[in-house]
Amino acid sequence: MQISHSFDQDFALPVGGAVRVLLITGASDDPLAIRLRALGGLVDVETELYAALSELIDDPSGYGLVVIDCDRIGGAESGEAAIRTLKAVDSRVPLIMISESHAAHSFPEDRGTAIRLRAPVSVVGLRVGYEHALRDRMIWNAA
């Protein structure tokens, strides 16, 4: 007997409650926004790094997650500059960086350290990163 299981690779069941996500990427119609929405995120797309950081700094409690597609905004160096800026203002918003320059996915236990996903990121990789970034929120909601 052969059993086959298939599932839609582009969409997934929502994770946790609705979380406002700031996606920093090079194009306003980036498919990554659709994938984040499928996970339950309320996605705001910003195509300019420093405008996005200004928005985040001005409204720190407005976002539950920041996702930076480094390769579309100038490379991993731009992502590192964003991290330094957010640390300088003591931002506690979880951060996911996506780049081809990352050797592998990295899911640090330290909540102040960015999650790093190697591009191109799979649906499963993005979901695990999303869940890892929001683990405190999901635990709080479950309690």
PDB file of C-alpha atoms in Angstrom:
ATOM      1  CA  MET A   1       0.000   0.000   0.000  1.00  0.00           C
ATOM      2  CA  GLN A   2       1.287   3.440  -0.884  1.00  0.00           C
ATOM      3  CA  ILE A   3       0.199   6.477   1.077  1.00  0.00           C
ATOM      4  CA  SER A   4       0.733   9.912  -0.296  1.00  0.00           C
ATOM      5  CA  HIS A   5       0.474  13.111   1.679  1.00  0.00           C
ATOM      6  CA  SER A   6       0.565  16.450  -0.025  1.00  0.00           C
ATOM      7  CA  PHE A   7       0.147  19.945   1.297  1.00  0.00           C
ATOM      8  CA  ASP A   8       0.263  23.403  -0.138  1.00  0.00           C
ATOM      9  CA  GLN A   9       3.881  24.576  -0.091  1.00  0.00           C
ATOM     10  CA  ASP A  10       2.978  28.262  -0.296  1.00  0.00           C
ATOM     11  CA  PHE A  11       0.585  28.501   2.619  1.00  0.00           C
ATOM     12  CA  ALA A  12       0.467  27.228   6.179  1.00  0.00           C
ATOM     13  CA  LEU A  13      -1.880  27.321   9.135  1.00  0.00           C
ATOM     14  CA  PRO A  14      -1.662  30.541  11.155  1.00  0.00           C
ATOM     15  CA  VAL A  15       0.703  30.569  14.131  1.00  0.00           C
ATOM     16  CA  GLY A  16      -0.617  32.114  17.339  1.00  0.00           C
ATOM     17  CA  GLY A  17      -2.711  35.274  17.240  1.00  0.00           C
ATOM     18  CA  ALA A  18      -2.472  38.133  14.796  1.00  0.00           C
ATOM     19  CA  VAL A  19       0.939  39.757  15.134  1.00  0.00           C
ATOM     20  CA  ARG A  20       1.884  43.004  13.439  1.00  0.00           C
ATOM     21  CA  VAL A  21       4.976  42.284  11.335  1.00  0.00           C
ATOM     22  CA  LEU A  22       7.277  44.881   9.782  1.00  0.00           C
ATOM     23  CA  LEU A  23       8.791  43.374   6.617  1.00  0.00           C
ATOM     24  CA  ILE A  24      11.786  45.291   5.289  1.00  0.00           C
ATOM     25  CA  THR A  25      12.445  44.269   1.691  1.00  0.00           C
ATOM     26  CA  GLY A  26      13.287  45.748  -1.683  1.00  0.00           C
ATOM     27  CA  ALA A  27       9.852  45.430  -3.302  1.00  0.00           C
ATOM     28  CA  SER A  28       6.405  46.276  -1.976  1.00  0.00           C
ATOM     29  CA  ASP A  29       4.930  43.189  -3.670  1.00  0.00           C
ATOM     30  CA  ASP A  30       7.468  40.713  -2.256  1.00  0.00           C
ATOM     31  CA  PRO A  31       6.049  37.135  -2.060  1.00  0.00           C
ATOM     32  CA  LEU A  32       7.522  36.895   1.440  1.00  0.00           C
ATOM     33  CA  ALA A  33       4.715  39.200   2.621  1.00  0.00           C
ATOM     34  CA  ILE A  34       2.125  36.688   1.388  1.00  0.00           C
ATOM     35  CA  ARG A  35       3.908  33.874   3.214  1.00  0.00           C
ATOM     36  CA  LEU A  36       4.031  35.882   6.455  1.00  0.00           C
ATOM     37  CA  ARG A  37       0.327  36.704   6.147  1.00  0.00           C
ATOM     38  CA  ALA A  38      -0.394  32.992   5.717  1.00  0.00           C
ATOM     39  CA  LEU A  39       1.287  32.418   9.093  1.00  0.00           C
ATOM     40  CA  GLY A  40      -1.085  34.919  10.711  1.00  0.00           C
ATOM     41  CA  GLY A  41       0.989  38.088  10.490  1.00  0.00           C
ATOM     42  CA  LEU A  42      -0.508  41.519   9.874  1.00  0.00           C
ATOM     43  CA  VAL A  43       2.257  42.603   7.506  1.00  0.00           C
ATOM     44  CA  ASP A  44       3.421  46.161   6.842  1.00  0.00           C
ATOM     45  CA  VAL A  45       5.968  46.287   4.002  1.00  0.00           C
ATOM     46  CA  GLU A  46       8.675  48.952   3.971  1.00  0.00           C
ATOM     47  CA  THR A  47      11.170  49.178   1.110  1.00  0.00           C
ATOM     48  CA  GLU A  48      13.589  51.674   2.679  1.00  0.00           C
ATOM     49  CA  LEU A  49      15.661  50.462   5.630  1.00  0.00           C
ATOM     50  CA  TYR A  50      16.048  53.703   7.570  1.00  0.00           C
ATOM     51  CA  ALA A  51      12.410  54.719   7.090  1.00  0.00           C
ATOM     52  CA  ALA A  52      11.439  51.321   8.514  1.00  0.00           C
ATOM     53  CA  LEU A  53      13.789  51.688  11.481  1.00  0.00           C
ATOM     54  CA  SER A  54      12.428  55.175  12.154  1.00  0.00           C
ATOM     55  CA  GLU A  55       8.877  53.809  12.099  1.00  0.00           C
ATOM     56  CA  LEU A  56       9.853  51.009  14.489  1.00  0.00           C
ATOM     57  CA  ILE A  57      11.677  53.343  16.883  1.00  0.00           C
ATOM     58  CA  ASP A  58       8.770  55.815  16.894  1.00  0.00           C
ATOM     59  CA  ASP A  59       6.238  53.061  17.699  1.00  0.00           C
ATOM     60  CA  PRO A  60       8.124  50.293  19.561  1.00  0.00           C
ATOM     61  CA  SER A  61       5.017  48.568  20.901  1.00  0.00           C
ATOM     62  CA  GLY A  62       3.288  48.626  17.523  1.00  0.00           C
ATOM     63  CA  TYR A  63       5.157  45.659  16.074  1.00  0.00           C
ATOM     64  CA  GLY A  64       5.521  42.114  17.349  1.00  0.00           C
ATOM     65  CA  LEU A  65       8.153  41.058  14.808  1.00  0.00           C
ATOM     66  CA  VAL A  66      10.592  42.533  12.287  1.00  0.00           C
ATOM     67  CA  VAL A  67      11.650  40.511   9.235  1.00  0.00           C
ATOM     68  CA  ILE A  68      14.521  41.821   7.098  1.00  0.00           C
ATOM     69  CA  ASP A  69      15.151  40.375   3.636  1.00  0.00           C
ATOM     70  CA  CYS A  70      18.798  41.451   3.618  1.00  0.00           C
ATOM     71  CA  ASP A  71      19.572  40.458   0.032  1.00  0.00           C
ATOM     72  CA  ARG A  72      16.912  42.829  -1.298  1.00  0.00           C
ATOM     73  CA  ILE A  73      17.989  45.872   0.721  1.00  0.00           C
ATOM     74  CA  GLY A  74      21.746  45.882   0.243  1.00  0.00           C
ATOM     75  CA  GLY A  75      23.042  42.632   1.716  1.00  0.00           C
ATOM     76  CA  ALA A  76      23.821  41.244   5.140  1.00  0.00           C
ATOM     77  CA  GLU A  77      25.761  44.416   6.019  1.00  0.00           C
ATOM     78  CA  SER A  78      22.496  46.378   5.871  1.00  0.00           C
ATOM     79  CA  GLY A  79      20.876  43.837   8.180  1.00  0.00           C
ATOM     80  CA  GLU A  80      23.761  44.124  10.634  1.00  0.00           C
ATOM     81  CA  ALA A  81      23.417  47.935  10.553  1.00  0.00           C
ATOM     82  CA  ALA A  82      19.731  47.527  11.421  1.00  0.00           C
ATOM     83  CA  ILE A  83      20.618  45.272  14.358  1.00  0.00           C
ATOM     84  CA  ARG A  84      23.132  47.815  15.690  1.00  0.00           C
ATOM     85  CA  THR A  85      20.561  50.611  15.394  1.00  0.00           C
ATOM     86  CA  LEU A  86      17.875  48.611  17.201  1.00  0.00           C
ATOM     87  CA  LYS A  87      20.287  47.608  19.984  1.00  0.00           C
ATOM     88  CA  ALA A  88      21.314  51.256  20.417  1.00  0.00           C
ATOM     89  CA  VAL A  89      17.704  52.205  21.183  1.00  0.00           C
ATOM     90  CA  ASP A  90      17.179  49.086  23.334  1.00  0.00           C
ATOM     91  CA  SER A  91      14.500  47.615  21.061  1.00  0.00           C
ATOM     92  CA  ARG A  92      13.051  44.327  22.273  1.00  0.00           C
ATOM     93  CA  VAL A  93      11.150  43.451  19.102  1.00  0.00           C
ATOM     94  CA  PRO A  94      12.101  39.972  17.806  1.00  0.00           C
ATOM     95  CA  LEU A  95      14.065  40.086  14.557  1.00  0.00           C
ATOM     96  CA  ILE A  96      14.421  37.607  11.687  1.00  0.00           C
ATOM     97  CA  MET A  97      17.153  38.212   9.102  1.00  0.00           C
ATOM     98  CA  ILE A  98      16.998  36.352   5.785  1.00  0.00           C
ATOM     99  CA  SER A  99      20.110  36.232   3.576  1.00  0.00           C
ATOM    100  CA  GLU A 100      21.964  33.968   1.177  1.00  0.00           C
ATOM    101  CA  SER A 101      25.166  34.848   3.030  1.00  0.00           C
ATOM    102  CA  HIS A 102      24.091  32.937   6.157  1.00  0.00           C
ATOM    103  CA  ALA A 103      25.754  29.524   6.183  1.00  0.00           C
ATOM    104  CA  ALA A 104      22.755  27.897   7.883  1.00  0.00           C
ATOM    105  CA  HIS A 105      19.632  28.707   9.866  1.00  0.00           C
ATOM    106  CA  SER A 106      20.322  29.985  13.374  1.00  0.00           C
ATOM    107  CA  PHE A 107      17.744  29.967  16.179  1.00  0.00           C
ATOM    108  CA  PRO A 108      19.469  31.544  19.210  1.00  0.00           C
ATOM    109  CA  GLU A 109      18.108  31.079  22.710  1.00  0.00           C
ATOM    110  CA  ASP A 110      18.994  34.672  23.602  1.00  0.00           C
ATOM    111  CA  ARG A 111      15.886  36.709  22.839  1.00  0.00           C
ATOM    112  CA  GLY A 112      17.970  39.773  22.003  1.00  0.00           C
ATOM    113  CA  THR A 113      19.790  38.008  19.175  1.00  0.00           C
ATOM    114  CA  ALA A 114      18.391  37.944  15.649  1.00  0.00           C
ATOM    115  CA  ILE A 115      17.161  34.707  14.116  1.00  0.00           C
ATOM    116  CA  ARG A 116      19.058  34.079  10.880  1.00  0.00           C
ATOM    117  CA  LEU A 117      17.512  32.172   8.008  1.00  0.00           C
ATOM    118  CA  ARG A 118      19.435  31.173   4.909  1.00  0.00           C
ATOM    119  CA  ALA A 119      17.803  32.284   1.657  1.00  0.00           C
ATOM    120  CA  PRO A 120      15.954  30.986  -0.200  1.00  0.00           C
ATOM    121  CA  VAL A 121      13.943  30.109   2.885  1.00  0.00           C
ATOM    122  CA  SER A 122      11.461  27.247   2.688  1.00  0.00           C
ATOM    123  CA  VAL A 123       7.918  27.365   4.031  1.00  0.00           C
ATOM    124  CA  VAL A 124       8.989  25.119   6.910  1.00  0.00           C
ATOM    125  CA  GLY A 125      12.100  27.192   7.674  1.00  0.00           C
ATOM    126  CA  LEU A 126      10.070  30.399   7.736  1.00  0.00           C
ATOM    127  CA  ARG A 127       7.443  28.828   9.994  1.00  0.00           C
ATOM    128  CA  VAL A 128      10.056  27.551  12.461  1.00  0.00           C
ATOM    129  CA  GLY A 129      11.730  30.974  12.513  1.00  0.00           C
ATOM    130  CA  TYR A 130       8.362  32.690  13.002  1.00  0.00           C
ATOM    131  CA  GLU A 131       7.402  30.346  15.854  1.00  0.00           C
ATOM    132  CA  HIS A 132      10.821  30.721  17.469  1.00  0.00           C
ATOM    133  CA  ALA A 133      10.635  34.520  17.312  1.00  0.00           C
ATOM    134  CA  LEU A 134       7.161  34.540  18.847  1.00  0.00           C
ATOM    135  CA  ARG A 135       7.658  31.719  21.370  1.00  0.00           C
ATOM    136  CA  ASP A 136       7.115  33.959  24.413  1.00  0.00           C
ATOM    137  CA  ARG A 137       3.884  35.332  22.960  1.00  0.00           C
ATOM    138  CA  MET A 138       2.593  31.821  22.165  1.00  0.00           C
ATOM    139  CA  ILE A 139       3.438  30.563  25.666  1.00  0.00           C
ATOM    140  CA  TRP A 140       1.701  33.600  27.191  1.00  0.00           C
ATOM    141  CA  ASN A 141      -1.414  33.044  25.024  1.00  0.00           C
ATOM    142  CA  ALA A 142      -1.533  29.347  25.980  1.00  0.00           C
ATOM    143  CA  ALA A 143      -1.426  30.106  29.714  1.00  0.00           C
TER     144      ALA A 143
END
